[in-house]
Every structure is written in structure tokens, then in C-alpha cells.
Amino acid sequence: MTTTADPERTDLPRGDEGGRSRSGVAWALNALGVVVVGFWFVRNGLGLHHPAWVWAVGGVALAAWVVREVTRSVVVVRAAAGVMIVAGSLVVVPTDALMVVPVVAGVVLLGASTALPVWVGGVAALVGLAIVAGSAAVLGASVQFVLGASAGLLLGVLVGFGRRQLRVTEQRSREVLQEQQRAALLADRSRAARDVHDVLAHSLGGLVLQLDAVEALLEAGRVDEAARRAGEARTLAADGLAEARRAVRALRDDTVPTTDADATDTTRASRLSALLDDHRSFGGSVTAHGTEVLDELDAAHRAAVVQIAREALSNARRHAPGRPVALEVVRDGSAVSVTIANPLGSDGHGITGMRERAAELGDGSTVEAGVRDGAFVVVMCLPAAVPPEGRP
């Protein structure tokens, strides 16, 4: 299921701004930075005899850095970044640029956040630079000092923007993957629905014909023939049920085991010869020529031919009951052409399903259907240069 993250939530996923949800390496580097900067801040402060306000403001900046590392609250993290920038900038000059480190860290944090506008990092850097320049003017620092601090802030802006772009790219990649998974799921459902349609049209339509024949035979007193027809109807129902199970299983986890009975039924239902025999048992007439050419195709293409033939024969029984159907398989150079013709036109969802099955093969296979010389003709063209499994 596709989900979207609320940028204002207090428990941040994927380490966008929060501390503990980030990688261990990033957390360790920031912790090391706090320790190193804190050590030199104390050592230099004792040596240079910093005034109390420098100790206080610098301590606040370091404390904010620590808070930023240990909290997962968006509000607290952003507030800590702001304190790092403002407080750190105030003591950059007295600490001889040591405290520019937490300022840069705060700029990187705000600039890298995909939940904030892209300009926030740059504005934060300008605020820090203004404070540094103001304190430099008051405390008499050189222009070169201010330029050096501005270079550090610019680096923070660039690093933050780079991290932001990386996160945006990762997020888009996740969204594309989710859309691909959703599209694959929808395609599987569509394929299963088409399989169910084909199975029901074939098996239920055949059952109606078989049961009608059973009724007629019983009325005529031909009990033995009626019993045989009833047995054929039962076999047809079992085959249809097995195919329906297979179609429904396509919507489930592909680790669901297939029973031997299901496998046998599916194998029988997938044979073109069995399909033609079923059509004849329903009272239909069908002639087939060149079916041995299908041996040159792999299992996927043979299955597509059988499925399309099943739908075409079902259409013929619905729209031209009792009329002869001709099925012809011809190899023409690098292609195999499968033609199914019956005397009357056809419509419904079957033709669309046939075209979708051919398109799913992904190799240019096509299905064309229409009226030709007073007959409704379905023509499927497949590549012939696809050897079946186990053949040279």
C-alpha cells in the first residue's frame, strides 16, 4: 500500500531531520563533532579568559547541538538548529571561528530537510553571516575573518542542498517503485479477471449445452448416453473449477502450493486438443489443420494460443451455435499465424481479452479480429523463432 509521510509529524522516518532515526555513522560523526568542539571551546576559553557571556552563549549553542542529536521531534530539532545558528554566530569572533562549526551544522540541517522550502538553508546562512559581520564590527575583527566565516557558511549551504537533492531522489525512486508495484498488481488482477472470464465462458457455456443434451436424452429414454453426457459435464465442471482456482491463486502469494490434482487439471485444460474435443462434445463442429506447428513455440506462447482459441470457440458457440469452426496454424517464415473462423460475427469482452493476452507476451505478437468474406475471423500472429523448453 502506498503511503505518504506527513512532513510535520513528530516522529521522523528515514532520518530526514531527527537524530536517532538517522544512520549510526551520521550520529557518531555529529557526536564526535560536539565532543571535539566542546573540548576546544573549554580549553581555549580557559586560556583566553572568555567573558561570561561567551561561555553562556557558546554553551547554549553546544547544548542545542546535543539536543538536536538526541531528539526525534520536528519542532525541537528545527528550534535547536535555529539556536545553533544564532548562538553560534554570536561567539564566532570571540572563539576565533571555532563556533562556526555548530553554525554550519545548523545550516546543513535546515538546508537538507525536504519538509522545508529549498531557500530556508540559504536564508539561515545569511542570518548567521549578518550576526557574524555585526559582532566582527563591534569586536574589531578583520574583513578577511568575516570572509572566511562566510566561506564556511557557503559550504554548509552547498552540503545541505546536496543532501536535500539526494533525499528527493531517493523519495522519488521509492514513489516510482511503489507505482511500479501497484501497476504490476493491477496487471495481475486484470489477467486473473480475464482468466476467470475465459474459464466461465468456456466451462459454464459448455455445461449448459451438456445439461440440455442430458435432459433431451433422458426424455428420449437414452439413459446410458445421458449418463455419459453427465460424466462429461462433471469433468468439464472439474476442469473449470481447477482453472478458476489457478486464476484466483494469481491474486495471492505465489508461494501458495499447487496440489497434484490442480496441476493435472491445469495441464489437461491447457492442451489445444482437449479444448477442441470439449468443443465437439458441446455439439460444435471444428476442423483443425497444422496444429503441430505449435510445437515450435515455447510454453508461454502455446498457452496464449490455447487461451485465445478457448475464447474464440466460446464466442462461436454463443453467436454461431452448431456452425462449423475452422482453426488453422501456418508457419510463414519467421512467424506463426493462427486463424480461427466461424460463419457469424462476434462481439463482447472476448476480443479485447485476446489482444491483451497477445500484448502481454511482449514480443510483438498481435491479434486481429473482424468480418471477412461473411465469416468472423480471428488471426493471431506470433514469432516462430522461440524454441520450447528442452528443445535445441
Coordinates of N, CA and C in Angstrom, one line a residue, residues 121-345:
G121 N 17.7 27.0 3.9 CA 19.1 26.9 4.3 C 19.9 28.1 3.9
G122 N 19.6 28.7 2.7 CA 20.3 29.9 2.3 C 20.0 31.1 3.2
V123 N 18.7 31.3 3.6 CA 18.3 32.3 4.5 C 19.0 32.2 5.9
A124 N 19.0 30.9 6.4 CA 19.7 30.7 7.6 C 21.1 31.1 7.6
A125 N 21.8 30.8 6.5 CA 23.2 31.1 6.3 C 23.4 32.6 6.3
L126 N 22.5 33.3 5.6 CA 22.6 34.8 5.6 C 22.4 35.4 7.0
V127 N 21.4 34.9 7.7 CA 21.2 35.3 9.1 C 22.5 35.2 9.9
G128 N 23.1 34.0 9.8 CA 24.3 33.7 10.6 C 25.4 34.7 10.1
L129 N 25.5 34.9 8.8 CA 26.6 35.8 8.3 C 26.4 37.2 8.8
A130 N 25.1 37.7 8.9 CA 24.8 39.0 9.3 C 25.2 39.2 10.8
I131 N 24.9 38.1 11.6 CA 25.3 38.2 13.0 C 26.8 38.2 13.2
V132 N 27.5 37.4 12.4 CA 29.0 37.3 12.5 C 29.6 38.7 12.0
A133 N 29.0 39.2 11.0 CA 29.6 40.5 10.5 C 29.3 41.6 11.5
G134 N 28.1 41.6 12.2 CA 27.8 42.6 13.2 C 28.7 42.5 14.4
S135 N 28.9 41.2 14.9 CA 29.8 41.1 16.0 C 31.3 41.4 15.6
A136 N 31.7 41.1 14.4 CA 33.0 41.5 13.9 C 33.2 43.0 13.9
A137 N 32.2 43.7 13.5 CA 32.3 45.2 13.6 C 32.4 45.7 15.0
V138 N 31.7 45.1 15.9 CA 31.7 45.5 17.3 C 33.0 45.2 18.0
L139 N 33.5 43.9 17.7 CA 34.7 43.5 18.4 C 36.0 43.7 17.6
G140 N 35.9 44.3 16.4 CA 37.1 44.8 15.7 C 37.7 43.7 14.9
A141 N 37.0 42.6 14.4 CA 37.6 41.6 13.6 C 37.8 42.1 12.2
S142 N 38.7 41.4 11.5 CA 39.1 41.9 10.1 C 38.1 41.4 9.1
V143 N 38.1 42.0 7.9 CA 37.2 41.6 6.8 C 37.6 40.2 6.4
Q144 N 38.9 39.9 6.4 CA 39.3 38.5 6.0 C 38.6 37.5 6.9
F145 N 38.5 37.8 8.2 CA 37.9 36.9 9.1 C 36.4 36.6 8.7
V146 N 35.7 37.7 8.4 CA 34.3 37.6 8.0 C 34.2 36.8 6.7
L147 N 35.1 37.0 5.8 CA 35.1 36.3 4.5 C 35.3 34.8 4.7
G148 N 36.2 34.5 5.7 CA 36.5 33.1 6.0 C 35.3 32.4 6.6
A149 N 34.6 33.1 7.5 CA 33.4 32.6 8.1 C 32.3 32.4 7.0
S150 N 32.2 33.4 6.1 CA 31.2 33.3 5.1 C 31.4 32.1 4.1
A151 N 32.7 31.8 3.9 CA 33.0 30.6 3.1 C 32.6 29.3 3.8
G152 N 32.7 29.3 5.1 CA 32.2 28.1 5.9 C 30.7 28.0 5.8
L153 N 30.0 29.1 5.9 CA 28.6 29.1 5.8 C 28.1 28.7 4.4
L154 N 28.8 29.2 3.3 CA 28.5 28.8 2.0 C 28.7 27.3 1.8
L155 N 29.7 26.7 2.4 CA 29.9 25.3 2.3 C 28.7 24.6 2.9
G156 N 28.3 25.1 4.1 CA 27.1 24.5 4.7 C 25.9 24.5 3.8
V157 N 25.7 25.6 3.1 CA 24.5 25.7 2.2 C 24.6 24.7 1.1
L158 N 25.8 24.5 0.5 CA 26.0 23.6 -0.6 C 25.9 22.1 -0.1
V159 N 26.4 21.8 1.1 CA 26.3 20.5 1.6 C 24.8 20.1 1.9
G160 N 24.1 21.1 2.5 CA 22.7 20.9 2.8 C 21.9 20.7 1.6
F161 N 22.2 21.5 0.5 CA 21.4 21.4 -0.7 C 21.7 20.0 -1.4
G162 N 23.0 19.6 -1.3 CA 23.3 18.3 -1.9 C 22.6 17.1 -1.2
R163 N 22.6 17.2 0.1 CA 21.9 16.2 0.9 C 20.4 16.2 0.6
R164 N 19.8 17.4 0.4 CA 18.4 17.5 0.1 C 18.1 16.9 -1.2
Q165 N 18.9 17.2 -2.2 CA 18.7 16.6 -3.5 C 18.8 15.1 -3.5
L166 N 19.7 14.6 -2.7 CA 19.9 13.1 -2.6 C 18.6 12.5 -2.0
R167 N 18.1 13.2 -1.0 CA 16.8 12.6 -0.3 C 15.6 12.7 -1.3
V168 N 15.6 13.8 -2.0 CA 14.5 14.0 -3.0 C 14.6 12.9 -4.0
T169 N 15.8 12.6 -4.5 CA 15.9 11.5 -5.5 C 15.5 10.1 -4.9
E170 N 15.9 9.9 -3.7 CA 15.6 8.6 -3.0 C 14.1 8.5 -2.9
Q171 N 13.4 9.6 -2.5 CA 12.0 9.6 -2.3 C 11.3 9.4 -3.6
R172 N 11.7 10.0 -4.7 CA 11.1 9.8 -6.0 C 11.3 8.4 -6.4
S173 N 12.5 7.8 -6.1 CA 12.7 6.4 -6.5 C 11.8 5.5 -5.8
R174 N 11.5 5.8 -4.5 CA 10.6 5.0 -3.7 C 9.2 5.1 -4.3
E175 N 8.8 6.3 -4.7 CA 7.5 6.5 -5.3 C 7.3 5.8 -6.6
V176 N 8.4 5.8 -7.4 CA 8.4 5.1 -8.7 C 8.2 3.6 -8.5
L177 N 9.0 3.1 -7.5 CA 8.9 1.7 -7.2 C 7.5 1.3 -6.7
Q178 N 6.9 2.2 -5.9 CA 5.6 1.9 -5.4 C 4.6 1.9 -6.5
E179 N 4.7 2.8 -7.5 CA 3.8 2.9 -8.6 C 4.0 1.7 -9.5
Q180 N 5.3 1.2 -9.7 CA 5.5 0.0 -10.5 C 4.9 -1.2 -9.8
Q181 N 5.0 -1.3 -8.5 CA 4.4 -2.4 -7.8 C 2.9 -2.4 -7.9
R182 N 2.3 -1.2 -7.8 CA 0.9 -1.0 -7.9 C 0.4 -1.4 -9.3
A183 N 1.2 -0.9 -10.4 CA 0.8 -1.3 -11.7 C 0.9 -2.8 -12.0
A184 N 2.0 -3.4 -11.4 CA 2.1 -4.9 -11.5 C 0.9 -5.6 -10.9
L185 N 0.5 -5.1 -9.7 CA -0.6 -5.7 -9.0 C -1.9 -5.6 -9.8
L186 N -2.1 -4.4 -10.4 CA -3.3 -4.2 -11.2 C -3.3 -5.1 -12.5
A187 N -2.1 -5.2 -13.0 CA -1.9 -6.1 -14.2 C -2.3 -7.5 -13.9
D188 N -1.8 -8.0 -12.7 CA -2.1 -9.3 -12.2 C -3.6 -9.5 -12.0
R189 N -4.2 -8.5 -11.4 CA -5.7 -8.7 -11.2 C -6.4 -8.7 -12.5
S190 N -6.0 -7.8 -13.5 CA -6.6 -7.8 -14.8 C -6.5 -9.2 -15.5
R191 N -5.2 -9.7 -15.4 CA -5.0 -11.0 -16.0 C -5.9 -12.1 -15.4
A192 N -6.0 -12.1 -14.0 CA -6.8 -13.1 -13.3 C -8.3 -12.9 -13.7
A193 N -8.7 -11.7 -13.8 CA -10.1 -11.4 -14.2 C -10.4 -11.9 -15.6
R194 N -9.4 -11.7 -16.5 CA -9.6 -12.2 -17.9 C -9.6 -13.8 -17.9
D195 N -8.7 -14.4 -17.0 CA -8.7 -15.8 -17.0 C -10.1 -16.4 -16.5
V196 N -10.6 -15.7 -15.4 CA -11.9 -16.1 -14.9 C -13.0 -16.0 -16.0
H197 N -12.9 -14.9 -16.7 CA -13.9 -14.7 -17.8 C -13.9 -15.8 -18.8
D198 N -12.6 -16.1 -19.2 CA -12.5 -17.1 -20.2 C -13.0 -18.5 -19.7
V199 N -12.6 -18.8 -18.5 CA -12.9 -20.1 -17.9 C -14.5 -20.2 -17.8
L200 N -15.1 -19.2 -17.3 CA -16.5 -19.2 -17.1 C -17.3 -19.3 -18.4
A201 N -16.8 -18.5 -19.4 CA -17.4 -18.6 -20.7 C -17.3 -19.9 -21.3
H202 N -16.2 -20.6 -21.1 CA -16.0 -21.9 -21.7 C -16.7 -23.0 -21.0
S203 N -16.4 -23.1 -19.7 CA -17.0 -24.2 -18.9 C -18.5 -24.1 -18.6
L204 N -18.9 -22.9 -18.2 CA -20.3 -22.7 -17.9 C -21.2 -22.8 -19.2
G205 N -20.7 -22.2 -20.3 CA -21.4 -22.3 -21.6 C -21.5 -23.8 -22.0
G206 N -20.4 -24.5 -21.8 CA -20.4 -25.9 -22.2 C -21.3 -26.7 -21.3
L207 N -21.3 -26.4 -20.0 CA -22.2 -27.1 -19.1 C -23.7 -27.0 -19.5
V208 N -24.0 -25.7 -19.9 CA -25.4 -25.5 -20.3 C -25.8 -26.5 -21.5
L209 N -24.9 -26.5 -22.4 CA -25.1 -27.4 -23.6 C -25.2 -28.9 -23.2
Q210 N -24.2 -29.3 -22.3 CA -24.2 -30.7 -21.9 C -25.5 -31.0 -21.1
L211 N -25.9 -30.1 -20.2 CA -27.1 -30.4 -19.4 C -28.3 -30.4 -20.3
D212 N -28.4 -29.5 -21.3 CA -29.5 -29.6 -22.2 C -29.5 -30.9 -23.0
A213 N -28.4 -31.4 -23.3 CA -28.3 -32.7 -24.0 C -28.7 -33.8 -23.1
V214 N -28.3 -33.8 -21.8 CA -28.7 -34.8 -20.9 C -30.2 -34.8 -20.7
E215 N -30.8 -33.6 -20.6 CA -32.3 -33.6 -20.5 C -33.0 -34.2 -21.7
A216 N -32.5 -33.8 -22.9 CA -33.1 -34.3 -24.1 C -32.9 -35.9 -24.2
L217 N -31.8 -36.4 -23.8 CA -31.5 -37.8 -23.8 C -32.4 -38.6 -22.8
L218 N -32.6 -38.0 -21.7 CA -33.4 -38.6 -20.7 C -34.9 -38.7 -21.1
E219 N -35.3 -37.6 -21.8 CA -36.7 -37.5 -22.3 C -36.9 -38.6 -23.4
A220 N -35.8 -38.9 -24.1 CA -35.9 -39.9 -25.2 C -35.6 -41.3 -24.6
G221 N -35.4 -41.4 -23.3 CA -35.2 -42.8 -22.7 C -33.8 -43.3 -23.0
R222 N -32.9 -42.5 -23.4 CA -31.5 -43.0 -23.7 C -30.6 -42.7 -22.5
V223 N -30.9 -43.5 -21.5 CA -30.3 -43.3 -20.2 C -28.7 -43.4 -20.2
D224 N -28.2 -44.4 -20.9 CA -26.8 -44.6 -21.0 C -26.1 -43.4 -21.6
E225 N -26.6 -42.9 -22.7 CA -26.0 -41.8 -23.3 C -26.1 -40.6 -22.4
A226 N -27.2 -40.4 -21.7 CA -27.4 -39.3 -20.8 C -26.4 -39.4 -19.6
A227 N -26.1 -40.6 -19.1 CA -25.1 -40.8 -18.1 C -23.7 -40.4 -18.6
R228 N -23.4 -40.8 -19.8 CA -22.1 -40.4 -20.4 C -22.0 -38.9 -20.5
R229 N -23.1 -38.3 -20.9 CA -23.0 -36.8 -21.1 C -22.9 -36.2 -19.7
A230 N -23.6 -36.7 -18.7 CA -23.5 -36.2 -17.3 C -22.0 -36.3 -16.8
G231 N -21.4 -37.4 -17.1 CA -20.0 -37.6 -16.7 C -19.1 -36.6 -17.4
E232 N -19.3 -36.3 -18.7 CA -18.6 -35.3 -19.4 C -18.8 -33.9 -18.8
A233 N -20.1 -33.7 -18.4 CA -20.3 -32.4 -17.8 C -19.6 -32.2 -16.4
R234 N -19.5 -33.3 -15.7 CA -18.8 -33.3 -14.4 C -17.3 -33.0 -14.7
T235 N -16.7 -33.7 -15.6 CA -15.3 -33.4 -16.0 C -15.1 -32.0 -16.4
L236 N -16.0 -31.5 -17.2 CA -15.9 -30.1 -17.6 C -16.0 -29.1 -16.4
A237 N -16.9 -29.4 -15.5 CA -17.0 -28.6 -14.3 C -15.7 -28.7 -13.4
A238 N -15.2 -29.9 -13.3 CA -13.9 -30.0 -12.5 C -12.8 -29.2 -13.2
D239 N -12.7 -29.3 -14.5 CA -11.6 -28.6 -15.2 C -11.8 -27.1 -15.0
G240 N -13.1 -26.6 -15.1 CA -13.3 -25.2 -15.0 C -13.0 -24.7 -13.6
L241 N -13.3 -25.6 -12.6 CA -13.0 -25.2 -11.2 C -11.5 -25.1 -11.0
A242 N -10.8 -26.1 -11.5 CA -9.3 -26.0 -11.4 C -8.7 -24.8 -12.0
E243 N -9.2 -24.4 -13.2 CA -8.8 -23.2 -13.9 C -9.2 -21.9 -13.1
A244 N -10.4 -21.9 -12.5 CA -10.8 -20.8 -11.7 C -9.9 -20.7 -10.4
R245 N -9.5 -21.8 -9.8 CA -8.6 -21.8 -8.7 C -7.3 -21.2 -9.1
R246 N -6.8 -21.6 -10.2 CA -5.5 -21.1 -10.7 C -5.6 -19.5 -10.9
A247 N -6.7 -19.1 -11.5 CA -6.8 -17.6 -11.7 C -6.9 -16.9 -10.4
V248 N -7.6 -17.4 -9.4 CA -7.7 -16.7 -8.1 C -6.4 -16.8 -7.4
R249 N -5.6 -17.9 -7.6 CA -4.3 -18.0 -6.9 C -3.4 -16.9 -7.4
A250 N -3.6 -16.5 -8.6 CA -2.7 -15.4 -9.1 C -2.8 -14.1 -8.3
L251 N -3.9 -13.9 -7.6 CA -4.1 -12.8 -6.8 C -3.5 -12.9 -5.4
R252 N -3.1 -14.2 -5.1 CA -2.5 -14.4 -3.8 C -1.0 -14.5 -3.9
D253 N -0.4 -14.9 -2.7 CA 1.0 -15.0 -2.7 C 1.4 -16.2 -3.6
D254 N 2.5 -16.0 -4.3 CA 2.9 -17.0 -5.3 C 3.6 -18.2 -4.6
T255 N 3.7 -18.2 -3.3 CA 4.2 -19.3 -2.5 C 3.1 -20.3 -2.2
V256 N 1.8 -20.0 -2.5 CA 0.8 -21.0 -2.2 C 1.0 -22.3 -3.0
P257 N 1.1 -23.4 -2.4 CA 1.4 -24.6 -3.1 C 0.3 -25.1 -4.0
T258 N 0.6 -25.7 -5.1 CA -0.3 -26.3 -6.1 C -0.4 -27.8 -5.9
T259 N -1.7 -28.3 -5.7 CA -1.9 -29.7 -5.5 C -1.7 -30.4 -6.8
D260 N -1.4 -31.8 -6.6 CA -1.2 -32.6 -7.8 C -2.4 -32.6 -8.7
A261 N -3.6 -32.6 -8.0 CA -4.8 -32.7 -8.8 C -5.0 -31.4 -9.6
D262 N -4.7 -30.3 -9.0 CA -4.8 -29.0 -9.7 C -3.9 -29.0 -10.9
A263 N -2.6 -29.4 -10.6 CA -1.6 -29.4 -11.7 C -2.1 -30.3 -12.9
T264 N -2.7 -31.5 -12.6 CA -3.1 -32.3 -13.6 C -4.3 -31.7 -14.4
D265 N -5.2 -31.1 -13.7 CA -6.4 -30.5 -14.4 C -5.9 -29.3 -15.2
T266 N -4.9 -28.5 -14.7 CA -4.5 -27.4 -15.5 C -3.7 -27.8 -16.7
T267 N -3.0 -28.9 -16.6 CA -2.2 -29.5 -17.8 C -3.2 -29.9 -18.8
R268 N -4.3 -30.6 -18.4 CA -5.2 -31.1 -19.4 C -5.9 -29.9 -20.1
A269 N -6.3 -28.9 -19.2 CA -7.1 -27.8 -19.8 C -6.2 -26.9 -20.7
S270 N -4.9 -27.0 -20.6 CA -4.0 -26.2 -21.4 C -3.7 -26.8 -22.7
R271 N -4.2 -28.0 -23.0 CA -3.9 -28.7 -24.3 C -4.9 -28.2 -25.3
L272 N -4.4 -27.9 -26.5 CA -5.4 -27.5 -27.6 C -6.3 -28.6 -28.0
S273 N -5.7 -29.8 -28.0 CA -6.5 -31.0 -28.4 C -7.7 -31.2 -27.5
A274 N -7.5 -31.1 -26.2 CA -8.5 -31.2 -25.2 C -9.6 -30.1 -25.4
L275 N -9.1 -28.9 -25.8 CA -10.1 -27.8 -26.0 C -10.9 -28.1 -27.2
L276 N -10.4 -28.6 -28.2 CA -11.1 -28.9 -29.4 C -12.1 -30.1 -29.2
D277 N -11.7 -31.1 -28.4 CA -12.6 -32.2 -28.0 C -13.7 -31.7 -27.2
D278 N -13.5 -30.8 -26.3 CA -14.6 -30.2 -25.5 C -15.6 -29.5 -26.4
H279 N -15.1 -28.7 -27.4 CA -16.0 -28.0 -28.3 C -16.9 -29.0 -29.0
R280 N -16.3 -30.1 -29.5 CA -17.1 -31.1 -30.2 C -18.1 -31.8 -29.3
S281 N -17.7 -32.0 -28.0 CA -18.6 -32.6 -27.1 C -19.8 -31.7 -26.7
F282 N -19.6 -30.4 -26.9 CA -20.7 -29.5 -26.7 C -21.7 -29.4 -27.9
G283 N -21.4 -30.2 -28.9 CA -22.2 -30.2 -30.1 C -21.7 -29.3 -31.2
G284 N -20.5 -28.8 -31.0 CA -19.9 -27.9 -32.0 C -19.1 -28.7 -33.1
S285 N -18.8 -28.1 -34.2 CA -18.1 -28.7 -35.2 C -16.8 -27.8 -35.5
V286 N -15.6 -28.5 -35.4 CA -14.4 -27.7 -35.6 C -13.4 -28.6 -36.3
T287 N -12.7 -28.0 -37.3 CA -11.7 -28.7 -38.0 C -10.4 -27.9 -37.7
A288 N -9.3 -28.7 -37.5 CA -8.0 -28.1 -37.2 C -7.0 -28.6 -38.1
H289 N -6.1 -27.7 -38.6 CA -5.0 -28.0 -39.5 C -3.7 -27.3 -39.0
G290 N -2.7 -28.1 -39.1 CA -1.3 -27.5 -38.8 C -1.0 -27.3 -37.3
T291 N -1.8 -27.9 -36.4 CA -1.5 -27.7 -35.0 C -0.2 -28.1 -34.5
E292 N 0.5 -29.0 -35.3 CA 1.8 -29.5 -34.9 C 2.8 -28.4 -35.0
V293 N 2.5 -27.3 -35.7 CA 3.4 -26.1 -35.8 C 3.6 -25.5 -34.4
L294 N 2.6 -25.6 -33.5 CA 2.7 -25.0 -32.2 C 3.8 -25.6 -31.4
D295 N 4.3 -26.8 -31.7 CA 5.4 -27.4 -31.0 C 6.7 -26.6 -31.1
E296 N 6.7 -25.7 -32.1 CA 7.9 -24.8 -32.3 C 7.9 -23.6 -31.4
L297 N 6.8 -23.4 -30.6 CA 6.7 -22.3 -29.7 C 7.0 -22.7 -28.3
D298 N 7.4 -21.8 -27.5 CA 7.6 -22.1 -26.1 C 6.3 -22.2 -25.3
A299 N 6.4 -22.5 -24.0 CA 5.2 -22.8 -23.2 C 4.3 -21.5 -23.1
A300 N 4.9 -20.4 -23.0 CA 4.1 -19.1 -22.8 C 3.3 -18.8 -24.1
H301 N 3.9 -19.0 -25.2 CA 3.2 -18.7 -26.5 C 2.1 -19.8 -26.8
R302 N 2.5 -21.1 -26.5 CA 1.5 -22.1 -26.7 C 0.2 -21.9 -25.8
A303 N 0.5 -21.5 -24.5 CA -0.6 -21.2 -23.6 C -1.4 -20.0 -24.1
A304 N -0.8 -19.0 -24.7 CA -1.6 -17.9 -25.2 C -2.5 -18.3 -26.3
V305 N -1.9 -19.2 -27.2 CA -2.7 -19.7 -28.3 C -4.0 -20.4 -27.8
V306 N -3.7 -21.3 -26.8 CA -4.8 -22.1 -26.2 C -5.9 -21.2 -25.6
Q307 N -5.4 -20.2 -24.9 CA -6.4 -19.3 -24.2 C -7.2 -18.5 -25.2
I308 N -6.5 -18.0 -26.3 CA -7.2 -17.2 -27.3 C -8.2 -18.1 -28.1
A309 N -7.7 -19.4 -28.3 CA -8.6 -20.3 -29.0 C -9.8 -20.6 -28.2
R310 N -9.7 -20.8 -26.9 CA -10.8 -21.0 -26.0 C -11.8 -19.9 -26.1
E311 N -11.4 -18.7 -26.1 CA -12.3 -17.6 -26.1 C -13.0 -17.5 -27.5
A312 N -12.2 -17.8 -28.6 CA -12.8 -17.8 -29.9 C -13.9 -18.8 -30.0
L313 N -13.6 -20.0 -29.5 CA -14.6 -21.1 -29.6 C -15.8 -20.8 -28.8
S314 N -15.6 -20.2 -27.6 CA -16.7 -19.8 -26.8 C -17.6 -18.8 -27.5
N315 N -17.0 -17.8 -28.2 CA -17.7 -16.8 -29.0 C -18.5 -17.5 -30.1
A316 N -17.9 -18.5 -30.7 CA -18.6 -19.2 -31.8 C -19.8 -20.0 -31.3
R317 N -19.7 -20.6 -30.1 CA -20.8 -21.3 -29.5 C -22.0 -20.4 -29.2
R318 N -21.6 -19.1 -28.7 CA -22.6 -18.2 -28.3 C -23.3 -17.6 -29.5
H319 N -22.5 -17.2 -30.5 CA -23.1 -16.5 -31.7 C -23.3 -17.3 -32.9
A320 N -22.7 -18.5 -33.0 CA -23.0 -19.3 -34.1 C -23.1 -20.8 -33.7
P321 N -24.1 -21.1 -32.8 CA -24.2 -22.5 -32.3 C -24.4 -23.5 -33.4
G322 N -23.6 -24.6 -33.3 CA -23.8 -25.6 -34.3 C -23.1 -25.4 -35.6
R323 N -22.6 -24.2 -35.9 CA -22.0 -23.9 -37.2 C -20.5 -24.3 -37.1
P324 N -20.0 -24.7 -38.2 CA -18.6 -25.2 -38.3 C -17.6 -24.1 -38.0
V325 N -16.5 -24.4 -37.3 CA -15.4 -23.5 -36.9 C -14.2 -24.1 -37.5
A326 N -13.4 -23.3 -38.2 CA -12.1 -23.7 -38.8 C -10.9 -23.1 -38.0
L327 N -10.0 -23.9 -37.6 CA -8.8 -23.5 -36.9 C -7.6 -23.9 -37.8
E328 N -6.7 -23.0 -38.1 CA -5.6 -23.3 -39.0 C -4.3 -22.6 -38.4
V329 N -3.3 -23.4 -38.3 CA -2.0 -22.9 -37.9 C -1.0 -23.0 -39.0
V330 N -0.4 -21.9 -39.4 CA 0.5 -21.8 -40.5 C 1.8 -21.1 -40.1
R331 N 2.9 -21.7 -40.5 CA 4.2 -21.0 -40.3 C 4.5 -20.3 -41.6
D332 N 4.8 -19.0 -41.5 CA 5.2 -18.2 -42.6 C 6.5 -17.5 -42.3
G333 N 7.6 -18.1 -42.7 CA 8.9 -17.5 -42.4 C 9.2 -17.5 -40.9
S334 N 9.3 -16.3 -40.4 CA 9.7 -16.1 -39.0 C 8.5 -15.9 -38.1
A335 N 7.3 -16.2 -38.6 CA 6.1 -16.0 -37.8 C 5.2 -17.2 -37.9
V336 N 4.4 -17.4 -36.9 CA 3.3 -18.4 -36.9 C 2.0 -17.7 -36.8
S337 N 1.1 -18.0 -37.7 CA -0.2 -17.4 -37.8 C -1.3 -18.4 -37.4
V338 N -2.1 -18.1 -36.5 CA -3.2 -18.9 -36.0 C -4.5 -18.2 -36.4
T339 N -5.3 -18.9 -37.3 CA -6.6 -18.3 -37.8 C -7.7 -19.2 -37.3
I340 N -8.7 -18.5 -36.7 CA -10.0 -19.2 -36.2 C -11.1 -18.5 -36.9
A341 N -11.9 -19.2 -37.6 CA -13.0 -18.6 -38.4 C -14.3 -19.3 -38.1
N342 N -15.4 -18.5 -38.0 CA -16.8 -19.1 -37.8 C -17.7 -18.2 -38.6
P343 N -18.9 -18.7 -39.0 CA -19.8 -18.0 -40.0 C -20.3 -16.7 -39.6
L344 N -20.5 -16.4 -38.3 CA -21.2 -15.2 -37.8 C -20.2 -14.3 -37.1
G345 N -20.6 -13.0 -37.0 CA -19.8 -12.0 -36.3 C -19.9 -12.3 -34.8

